[in-house]
Every structure is written in C-alpha cells, then in structure tokens.
CSV table of C-alpha atoms and ligand atoms in Angstrom, one decimal:
chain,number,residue,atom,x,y,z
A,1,UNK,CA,105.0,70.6,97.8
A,2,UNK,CA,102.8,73.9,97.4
A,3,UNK,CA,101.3,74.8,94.5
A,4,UNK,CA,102.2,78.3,92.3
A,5,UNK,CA,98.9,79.5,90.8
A,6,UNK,CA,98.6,83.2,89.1
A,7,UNK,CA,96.1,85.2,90.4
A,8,UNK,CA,94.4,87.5,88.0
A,9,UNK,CA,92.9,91.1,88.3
A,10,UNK,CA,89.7,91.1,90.2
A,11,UNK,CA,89.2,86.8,90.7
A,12,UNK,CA,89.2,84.8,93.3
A,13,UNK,CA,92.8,82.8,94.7
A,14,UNK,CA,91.9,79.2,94.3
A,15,UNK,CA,93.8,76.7,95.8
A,16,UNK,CA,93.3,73.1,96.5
A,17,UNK,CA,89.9,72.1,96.3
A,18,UNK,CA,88.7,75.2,98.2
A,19,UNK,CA,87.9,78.8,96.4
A,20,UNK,CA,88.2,81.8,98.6
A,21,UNK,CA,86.9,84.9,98.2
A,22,UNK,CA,90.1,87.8,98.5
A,23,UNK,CA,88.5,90.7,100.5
A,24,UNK,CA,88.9,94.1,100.3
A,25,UNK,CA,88.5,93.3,95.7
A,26,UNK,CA,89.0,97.3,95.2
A,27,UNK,CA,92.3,97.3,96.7
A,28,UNK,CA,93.2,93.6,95.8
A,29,UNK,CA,92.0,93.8,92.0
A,30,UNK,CA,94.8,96.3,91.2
A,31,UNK,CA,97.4,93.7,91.3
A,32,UNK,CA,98.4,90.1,90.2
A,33,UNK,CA,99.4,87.7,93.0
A,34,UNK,CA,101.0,84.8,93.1
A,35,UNK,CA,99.2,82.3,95.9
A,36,UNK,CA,101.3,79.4,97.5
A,37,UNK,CA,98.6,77.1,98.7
A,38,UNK,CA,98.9,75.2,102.3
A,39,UNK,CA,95.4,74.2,102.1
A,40,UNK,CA,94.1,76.4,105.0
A,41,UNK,CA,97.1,78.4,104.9
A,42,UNK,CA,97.9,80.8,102.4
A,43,UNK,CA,101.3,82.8,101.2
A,44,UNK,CA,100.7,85.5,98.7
A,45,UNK,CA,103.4,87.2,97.1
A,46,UNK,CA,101.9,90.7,95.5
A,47,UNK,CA,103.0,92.1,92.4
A,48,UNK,CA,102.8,95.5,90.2
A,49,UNK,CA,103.1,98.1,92.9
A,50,UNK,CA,102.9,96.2,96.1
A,51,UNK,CA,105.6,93.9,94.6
A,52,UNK,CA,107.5,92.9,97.9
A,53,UNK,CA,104.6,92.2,100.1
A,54,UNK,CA,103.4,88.8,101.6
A,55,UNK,CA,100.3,88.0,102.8
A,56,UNK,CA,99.8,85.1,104.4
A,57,UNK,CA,96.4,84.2,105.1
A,58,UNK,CA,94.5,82.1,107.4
A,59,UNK,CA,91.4,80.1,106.3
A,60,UNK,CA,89.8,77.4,108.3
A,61,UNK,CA,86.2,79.0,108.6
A,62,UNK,CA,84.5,75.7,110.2
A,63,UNK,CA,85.9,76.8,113.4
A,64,UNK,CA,86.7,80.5,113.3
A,65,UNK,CA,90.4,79.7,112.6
A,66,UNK,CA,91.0,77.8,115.2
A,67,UNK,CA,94.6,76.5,115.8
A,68,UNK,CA,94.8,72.6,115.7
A,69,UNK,CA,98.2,70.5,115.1
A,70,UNK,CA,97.2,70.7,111.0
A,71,UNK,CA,96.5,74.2,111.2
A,72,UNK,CA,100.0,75.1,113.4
A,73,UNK,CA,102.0,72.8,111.0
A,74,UNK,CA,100.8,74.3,107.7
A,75,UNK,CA,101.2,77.8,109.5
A,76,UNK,CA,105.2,76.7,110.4
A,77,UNK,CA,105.6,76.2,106.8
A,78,UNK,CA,104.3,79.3,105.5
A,79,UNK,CA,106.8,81.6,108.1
A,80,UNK,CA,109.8,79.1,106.9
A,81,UNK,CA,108.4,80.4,102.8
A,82,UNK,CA,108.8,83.8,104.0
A,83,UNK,CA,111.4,83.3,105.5
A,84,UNK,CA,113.2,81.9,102.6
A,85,UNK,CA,111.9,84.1,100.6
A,86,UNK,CA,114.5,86.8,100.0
A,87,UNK,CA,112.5,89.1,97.5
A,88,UNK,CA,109.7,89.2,100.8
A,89,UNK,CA,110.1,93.1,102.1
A,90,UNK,CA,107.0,92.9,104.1
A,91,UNK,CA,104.6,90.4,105.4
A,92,UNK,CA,100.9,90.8,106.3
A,93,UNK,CA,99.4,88.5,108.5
A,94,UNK,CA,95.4,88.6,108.1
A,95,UNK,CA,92.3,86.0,107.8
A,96,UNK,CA,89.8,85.1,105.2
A,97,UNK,CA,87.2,84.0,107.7
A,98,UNK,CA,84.9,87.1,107.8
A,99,UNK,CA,84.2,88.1,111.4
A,100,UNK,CA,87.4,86.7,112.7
A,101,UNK,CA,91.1,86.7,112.6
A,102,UNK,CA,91.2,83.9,115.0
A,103,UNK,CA,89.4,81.9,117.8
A,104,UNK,CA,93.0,80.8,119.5
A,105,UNK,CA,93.2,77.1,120.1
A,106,UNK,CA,91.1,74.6,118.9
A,107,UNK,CA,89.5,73.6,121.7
A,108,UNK,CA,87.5,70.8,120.0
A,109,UNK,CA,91.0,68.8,119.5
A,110,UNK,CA,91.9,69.7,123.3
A,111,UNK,CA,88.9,67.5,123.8
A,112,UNK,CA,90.9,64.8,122.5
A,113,UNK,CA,94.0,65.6,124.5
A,114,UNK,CA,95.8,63.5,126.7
A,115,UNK,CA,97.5,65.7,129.5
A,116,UNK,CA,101.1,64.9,127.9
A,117,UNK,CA,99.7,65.8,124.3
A,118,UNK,CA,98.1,69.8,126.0
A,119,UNK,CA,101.7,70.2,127.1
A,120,UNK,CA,103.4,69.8,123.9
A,121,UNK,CA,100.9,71.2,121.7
A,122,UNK,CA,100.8,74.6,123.7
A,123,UNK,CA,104.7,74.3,123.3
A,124,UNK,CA,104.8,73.8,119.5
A,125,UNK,CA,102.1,76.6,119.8
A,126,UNK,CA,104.3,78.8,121.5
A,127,UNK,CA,107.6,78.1,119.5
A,128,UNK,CA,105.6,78.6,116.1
A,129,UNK,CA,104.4,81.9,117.4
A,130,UNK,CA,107.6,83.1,117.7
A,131,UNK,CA,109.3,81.9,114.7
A,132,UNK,CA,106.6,84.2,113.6
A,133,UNK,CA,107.8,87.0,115.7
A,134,UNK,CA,111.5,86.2,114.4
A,135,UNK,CA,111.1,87.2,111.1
A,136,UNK,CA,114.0,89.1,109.8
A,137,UNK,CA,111.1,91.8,107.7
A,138,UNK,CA,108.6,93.9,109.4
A,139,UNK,CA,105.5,92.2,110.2
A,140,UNK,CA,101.9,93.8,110.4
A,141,UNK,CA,98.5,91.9,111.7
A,142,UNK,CA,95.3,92.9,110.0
A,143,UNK,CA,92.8,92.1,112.4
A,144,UNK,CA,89.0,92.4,110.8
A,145,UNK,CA,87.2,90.3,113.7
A,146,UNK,CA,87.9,88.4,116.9
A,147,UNK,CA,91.0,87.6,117.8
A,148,UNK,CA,91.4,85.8,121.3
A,149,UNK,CA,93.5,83.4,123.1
A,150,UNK,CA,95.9,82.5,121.0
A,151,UNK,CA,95.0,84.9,118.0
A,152,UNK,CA,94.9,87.6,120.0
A,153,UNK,CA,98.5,85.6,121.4
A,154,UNK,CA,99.7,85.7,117.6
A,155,UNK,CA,98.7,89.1,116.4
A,156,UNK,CA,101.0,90.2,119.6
A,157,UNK,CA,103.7,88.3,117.6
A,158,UNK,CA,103.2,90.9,114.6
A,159,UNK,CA,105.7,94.6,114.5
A,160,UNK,CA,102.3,96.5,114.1
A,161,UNK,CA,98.6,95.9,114.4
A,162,UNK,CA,95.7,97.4,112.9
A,163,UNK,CA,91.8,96.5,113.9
A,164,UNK,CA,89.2,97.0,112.0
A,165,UNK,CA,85.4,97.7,112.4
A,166,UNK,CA,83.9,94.9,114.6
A,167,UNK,CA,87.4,93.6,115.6
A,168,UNK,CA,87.4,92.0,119.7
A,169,UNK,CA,90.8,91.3,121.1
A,170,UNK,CA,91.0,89.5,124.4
A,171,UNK,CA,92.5,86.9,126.1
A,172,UNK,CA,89.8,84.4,127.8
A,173,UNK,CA,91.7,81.7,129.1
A,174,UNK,CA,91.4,82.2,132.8
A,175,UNK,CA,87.8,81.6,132.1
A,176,UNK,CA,88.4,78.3,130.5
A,177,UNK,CA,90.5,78.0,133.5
A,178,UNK,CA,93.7,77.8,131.9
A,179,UNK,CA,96.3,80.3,131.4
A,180,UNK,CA,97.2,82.0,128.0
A,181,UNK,CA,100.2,80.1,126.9
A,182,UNK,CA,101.3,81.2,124.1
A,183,UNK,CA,103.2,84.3,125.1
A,184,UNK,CA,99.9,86.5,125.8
A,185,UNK,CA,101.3,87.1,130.0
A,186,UNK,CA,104.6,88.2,128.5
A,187,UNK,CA,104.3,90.0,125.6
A,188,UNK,CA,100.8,91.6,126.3
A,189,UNK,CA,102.7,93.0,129.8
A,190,UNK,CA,105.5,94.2,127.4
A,191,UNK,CA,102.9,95.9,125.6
A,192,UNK,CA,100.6,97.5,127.1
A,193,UNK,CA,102.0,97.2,130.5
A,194,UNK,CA,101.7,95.0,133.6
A,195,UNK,CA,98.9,96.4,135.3
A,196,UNK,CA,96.6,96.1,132.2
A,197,UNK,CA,97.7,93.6,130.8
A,198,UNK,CA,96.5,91.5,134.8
A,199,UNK,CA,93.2,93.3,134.5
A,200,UNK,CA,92.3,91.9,130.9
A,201,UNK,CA,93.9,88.2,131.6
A,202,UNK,CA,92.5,88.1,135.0
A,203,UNK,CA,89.1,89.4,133.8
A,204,UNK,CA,89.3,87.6,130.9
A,205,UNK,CA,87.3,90.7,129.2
A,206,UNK,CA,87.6,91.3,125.5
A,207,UNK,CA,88.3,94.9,124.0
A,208,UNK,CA,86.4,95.9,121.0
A,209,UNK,CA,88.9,98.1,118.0
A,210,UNK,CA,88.6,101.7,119.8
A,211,UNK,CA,89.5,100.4,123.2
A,212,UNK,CA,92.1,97.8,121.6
A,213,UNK,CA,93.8,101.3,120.2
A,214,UNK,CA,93.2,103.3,123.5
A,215,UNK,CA,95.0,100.8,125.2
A,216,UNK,CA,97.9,100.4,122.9
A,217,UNK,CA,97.4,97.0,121.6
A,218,UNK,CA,96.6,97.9,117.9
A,219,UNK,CA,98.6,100.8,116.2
A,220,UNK,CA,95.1,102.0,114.2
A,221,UNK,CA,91.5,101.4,114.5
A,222,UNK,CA,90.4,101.7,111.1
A,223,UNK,CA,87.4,100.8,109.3
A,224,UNK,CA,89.3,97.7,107.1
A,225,UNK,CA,92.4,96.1,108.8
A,226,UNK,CA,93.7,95.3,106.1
A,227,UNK,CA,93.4,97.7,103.5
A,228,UNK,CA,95.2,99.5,106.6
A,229,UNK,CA,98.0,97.3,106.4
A,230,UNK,CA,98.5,97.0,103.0
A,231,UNK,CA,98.9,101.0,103.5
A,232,UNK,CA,101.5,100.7,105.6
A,233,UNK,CA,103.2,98.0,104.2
A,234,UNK,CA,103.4,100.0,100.8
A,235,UNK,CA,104.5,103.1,102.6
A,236,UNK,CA,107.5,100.7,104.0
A,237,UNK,CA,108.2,99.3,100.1
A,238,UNK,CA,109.4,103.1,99.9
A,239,UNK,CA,112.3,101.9,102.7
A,240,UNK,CA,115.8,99.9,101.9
A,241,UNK,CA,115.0,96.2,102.1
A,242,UNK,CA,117.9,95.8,104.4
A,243,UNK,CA,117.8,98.5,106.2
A,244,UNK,CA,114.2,97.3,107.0
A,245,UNK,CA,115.7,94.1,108.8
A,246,UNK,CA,118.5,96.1,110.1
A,247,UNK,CA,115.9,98.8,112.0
A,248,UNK,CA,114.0,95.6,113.2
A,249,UNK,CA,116.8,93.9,114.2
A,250,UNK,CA,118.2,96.5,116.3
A,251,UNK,CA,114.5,97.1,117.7
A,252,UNK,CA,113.8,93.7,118.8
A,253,UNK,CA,117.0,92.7,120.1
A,254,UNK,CA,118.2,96.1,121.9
A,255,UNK,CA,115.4,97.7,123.3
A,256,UNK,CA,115.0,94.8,126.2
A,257,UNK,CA,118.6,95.0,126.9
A,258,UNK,CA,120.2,98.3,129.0
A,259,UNK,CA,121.0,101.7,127.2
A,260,UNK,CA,124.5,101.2,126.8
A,261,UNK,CA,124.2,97.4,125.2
A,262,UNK,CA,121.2,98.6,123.1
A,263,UNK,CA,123.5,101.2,121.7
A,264,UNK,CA,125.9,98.5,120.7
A,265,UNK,CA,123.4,96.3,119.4
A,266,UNK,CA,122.3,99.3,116.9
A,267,UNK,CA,126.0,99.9,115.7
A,268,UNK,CA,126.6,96.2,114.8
A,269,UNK,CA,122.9,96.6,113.0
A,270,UNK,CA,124.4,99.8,111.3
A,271,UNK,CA,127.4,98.1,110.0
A,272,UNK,CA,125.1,95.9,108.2
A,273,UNK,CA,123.9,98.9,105.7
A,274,UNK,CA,127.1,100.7,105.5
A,275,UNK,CA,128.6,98.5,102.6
A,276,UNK,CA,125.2,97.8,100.3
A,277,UNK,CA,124.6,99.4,97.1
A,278,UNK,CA,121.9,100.4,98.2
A,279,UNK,CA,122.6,102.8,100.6
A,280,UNK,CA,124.4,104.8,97.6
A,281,UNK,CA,121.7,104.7,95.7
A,282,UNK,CA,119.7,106.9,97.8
A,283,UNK,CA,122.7,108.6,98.2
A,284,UNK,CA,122.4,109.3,94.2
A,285,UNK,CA,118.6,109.3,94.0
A,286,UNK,CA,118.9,112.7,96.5
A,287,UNK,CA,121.6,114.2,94.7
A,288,UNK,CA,119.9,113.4,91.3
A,289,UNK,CA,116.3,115.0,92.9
A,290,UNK,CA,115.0,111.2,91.6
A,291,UNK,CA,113.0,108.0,94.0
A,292,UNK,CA,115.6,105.7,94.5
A,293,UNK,CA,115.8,102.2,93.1
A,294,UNK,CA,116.1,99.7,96.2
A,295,UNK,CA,117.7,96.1,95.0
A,296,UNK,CA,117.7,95.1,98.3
A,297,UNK,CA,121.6,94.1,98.3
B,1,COA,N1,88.0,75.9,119.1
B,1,COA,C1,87.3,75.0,118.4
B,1,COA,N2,86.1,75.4,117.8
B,1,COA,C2,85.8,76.7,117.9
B,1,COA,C3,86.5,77.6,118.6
B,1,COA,C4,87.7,77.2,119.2
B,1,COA,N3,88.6,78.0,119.8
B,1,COA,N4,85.9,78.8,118.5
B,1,COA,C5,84.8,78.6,117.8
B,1,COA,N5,84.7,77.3,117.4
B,1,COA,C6,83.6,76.6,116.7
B,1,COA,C7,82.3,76.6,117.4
B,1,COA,O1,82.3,75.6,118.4
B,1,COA,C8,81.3,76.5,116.3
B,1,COA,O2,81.3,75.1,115.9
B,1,COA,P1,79.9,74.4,115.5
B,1,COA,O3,79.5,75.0,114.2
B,1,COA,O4,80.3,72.9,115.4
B,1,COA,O5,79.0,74.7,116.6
B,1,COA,C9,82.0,77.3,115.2
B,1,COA,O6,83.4,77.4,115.5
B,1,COA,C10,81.4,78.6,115.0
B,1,COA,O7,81.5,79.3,116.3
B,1,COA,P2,80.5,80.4,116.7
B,1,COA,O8,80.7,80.8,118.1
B,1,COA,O9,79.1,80.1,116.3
B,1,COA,O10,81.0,81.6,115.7
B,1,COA,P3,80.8,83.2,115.8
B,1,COA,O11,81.3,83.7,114.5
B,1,COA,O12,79.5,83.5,116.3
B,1,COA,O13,81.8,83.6,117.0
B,1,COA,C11,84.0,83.6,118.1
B,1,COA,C12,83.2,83.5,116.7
B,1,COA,C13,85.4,83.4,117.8
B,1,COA,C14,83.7,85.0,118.7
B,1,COA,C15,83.4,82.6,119.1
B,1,COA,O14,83.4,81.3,118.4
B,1,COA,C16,84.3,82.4,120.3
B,1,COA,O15,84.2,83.2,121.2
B,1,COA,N6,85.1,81.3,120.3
B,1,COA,C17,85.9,80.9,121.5
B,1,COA,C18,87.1,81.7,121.6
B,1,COA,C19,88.0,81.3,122.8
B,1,COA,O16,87.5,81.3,123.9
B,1,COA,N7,89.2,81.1,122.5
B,1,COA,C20,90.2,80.8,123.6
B,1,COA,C21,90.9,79.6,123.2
B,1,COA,S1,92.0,79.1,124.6
C-alpha cells in the first residue's frame, strides 16, 4: 500500500528511500502537499489554494523516464488513485527528471524481449495510456524537457499541454524502425492533422517548444511547464467540479461523432449539472455579487 507523508512549506517530498527535489520551490513552497509514494511514481494532492489539484509525477532519472513493465504498473496505479479520488478537480501530469519529461519506452528492457513479450508490453503500454486519457477531470502535461516516443505518446493523452524552455517533442520510432505504438499515428493525426503528423513520424524529426506550439501540439510555450500548468489548473479550480467532467465528457465523446449525435451527447452531459447544488450556488453567488463555493455535488 502507498505511503501518506505531509509535505511542508519549502522541503523536499520524500518518499521511499529516494528524496526528490520539487521544482519550481517559489510556486511549490506556498502550499502543503500530501505525496502518495509509488516509488518512481508520485500522486500529489495540493492543498491551501491549489486544494483540488493532483500532480502526479514521474521520476526514474537513471534512464530519462523511461517506461519499463515497473514503471507502467506503478503509473496504472497512480491514474486508478486519481481516479478514485473524488476530491481530485484537476490533475497535472509532469516529471522530476530535469531535462526530460520522458524518453518513451525503455529500450534497454526491449533488449530483453522476446517477440511475444514486445507485443504485449506495447499493448499494456497503449491501454495504460489511455486509462490516462479516460480520466473523468481535465488533464494538463507539463513538459520541461524531451518528451518522445511514448512520452511524447502520453503527453498526447493529456486535455492540454504546455512546453517549457528546452522542451523536444517528437516521435522517433521509424528510426528505430518500429512504429509509434502507443497511440502517437492516431492521436497526433487527430491533433495536429494528417499531413503533419506523416511528415514528423516519417521523419522521425523532433520539434523544439516554439515549433511544438506553432504546430498545435502544446497549448503554450512558456518558460516553466509547469508553473504554466499549475496556472491553468488553478484558473479551472474557479470552475464547478462536475461541470468540469461534464464539459470533458461531452468533448471527448461528441466531438468525433457527427453534429447531430454530438449535440445529443452534450444534452445527456447537461442533464448531469442540472440537479447539483452546485449549479444554484453560482446561481446565488451572482445574485449575491459573492465567488461561489463549489462542493462538487
Ligand atoms: N530506454 C532506455 N534507456 C534510455 C532511454 C530509453 N528510451 N533513453 C535514454 N536512456 C538511457 C541512456 O541509455 C543512458 O543510459 P546510460 O547512463 O546507461 O548510458 C541514460 O538514459 C541517459 O541518457 P542520455 O542520452 O545520456 O541522456 P540525455 O539527458 O543526454 O538525453 C534523451 C535524454 C531523452 C534526449 C536521450 O536519452 C534520448 O534521445 N533517448 C532516446 C529516446 C528515444 O528514442 N525514445 C524512443 C523510444 S521508442
């Protein structure tokens, strides 16, 4: 079972035997945290006035966060904690590897790899990423670093993406010739669009934070991905908790369908805030010229 440890003001999350420096102190030292430890996998729940937001953090520095079956498996558990976790508004997906959100698959494992073992790890691979992606709250990817193969394949996975300063985002498989398999042809091509999306996965090129904006990938190019995300994911604490599933929910499931089924995915999403309390509280809150309190029910 994880282990709860308190964070205080300013220190440094330890977990397990392993101490890891939290990033972005200024921003981080204004709150307490509460740290789930996975060993190279972190959930944080924030508190004081980012109370709401999860970050869960990736930390296997020894090979750039490279995904091997321990990695994947103590990732899986983190998205079922958020998931769980009904008090979780907003999640932040970021690393504490400097230089690197992460290097895709570990390649040293494949190494090890029967044919039949590449087939189903690329599958658990793929299915992990989107549980990630299935997330009932908005999800944002703070990318400070490379991300390629399948990082660049799970920061697609994320509602919104930021890249910071130095960040590369590519997808380099055809040059180890494989194929991304993680969902980078699909949901790259449903990003940024078919013709692109062949030029970068045929060239296997990477993209540094400017282009990676340019060409739609990442919603900001900042100087500190995640002090970018933790902006927006504050600005959303200002939303109905529900309502914030309900918008994604009606996002994700009706924008690949036609118009008129879209539609009627949205109205089913609707009736889902109609009866909450919340919803009259803003109601209230505007009438009352006061910020309204959000229970999330
Ligand atoms: N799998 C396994 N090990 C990896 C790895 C991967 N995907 N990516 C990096 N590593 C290992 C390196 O082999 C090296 O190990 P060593 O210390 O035993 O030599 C260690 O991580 C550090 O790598 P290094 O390249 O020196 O780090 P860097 O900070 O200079 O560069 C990257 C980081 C991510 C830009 C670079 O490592 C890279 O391009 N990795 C390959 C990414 C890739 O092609 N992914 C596609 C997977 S399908």
């Amino acid at each position: 079972m994880s282990a709860l440890k308190f964070v205080p003001r300013g220190s440094l999350v330890a977990y397990g035997a392993k101490i890891a420096p939290i990033r972005s102190a200024c921003v981080v030292s204004r709150f307490f945290s509460v740290a789930v430890s996975h060993s190279e996998v972190t959930v944080e729940a924030l508190k004081g006035e980012h109370d709401g937001i999860r970050v869960i953090s990736l930390n296997r520095p020894s090979v750039r966060n490279a995904f091997s079956r321990k990695l994947l498996g103590e990732f899986s558990n983190a998205i079922d904690d958020v998931r769980a976790d009904s008090d979780a508004r907003v999640v932040i997906l970021r690393s504490l590897v400097p230089g690197v959100f992460s290097a895709g698959a570990d390649l040293k494992e494949r190494l090890t790899m029967s044919q039949s073992d590449v087939g189903a790890f690329v599958n658990k691979l793929r299915e992990t990423f989107s549980k990630f992606e299935a997330l009932p709250q908005p999800t944002v990817a703070a990318i400070d670093g490379a991300a390629l193969g399948g990082g660049l394949e799970l920061a697609l996975c994320a509602d919104i993406r930021t890249v910071g300063k130095g960040a590369r985002v590519g997808l380099p498989e055809t040059k180890l010739a494989i194929i991304p398999g993680a969902g980078g042809t699909q949901r790259l091509s449903r990003l940024i669009g078919i013709s692109r999306a062949k030029e970068l996965i045929f060239t296997g090129r990477s993209l540094d934070a400017n282009e990676a904006f340019r060409w739609g990938i990442a919603n900001h190019a900042v100087e500190d991905g995640f002090l970018k995300s933790l902006e927006l994911a504050s600005e959303m604490l200002r939303s109905g908790p529900i309502a914030l599933r309900a918008a994604k929910a009606a996002i994700t499931t009706g924008t690949p369908l036609d118009l008129a089924t879209g539609l009627k995915v949205e109205q089913l999403c609707y009736n889902e805030v109609i009866p909450t309390d919340d919803r009259m509280e803003a109601l209230k809150a505007m009438s009352e010229k006061r910020p309204p309190l959000f229970k999330g029910r």
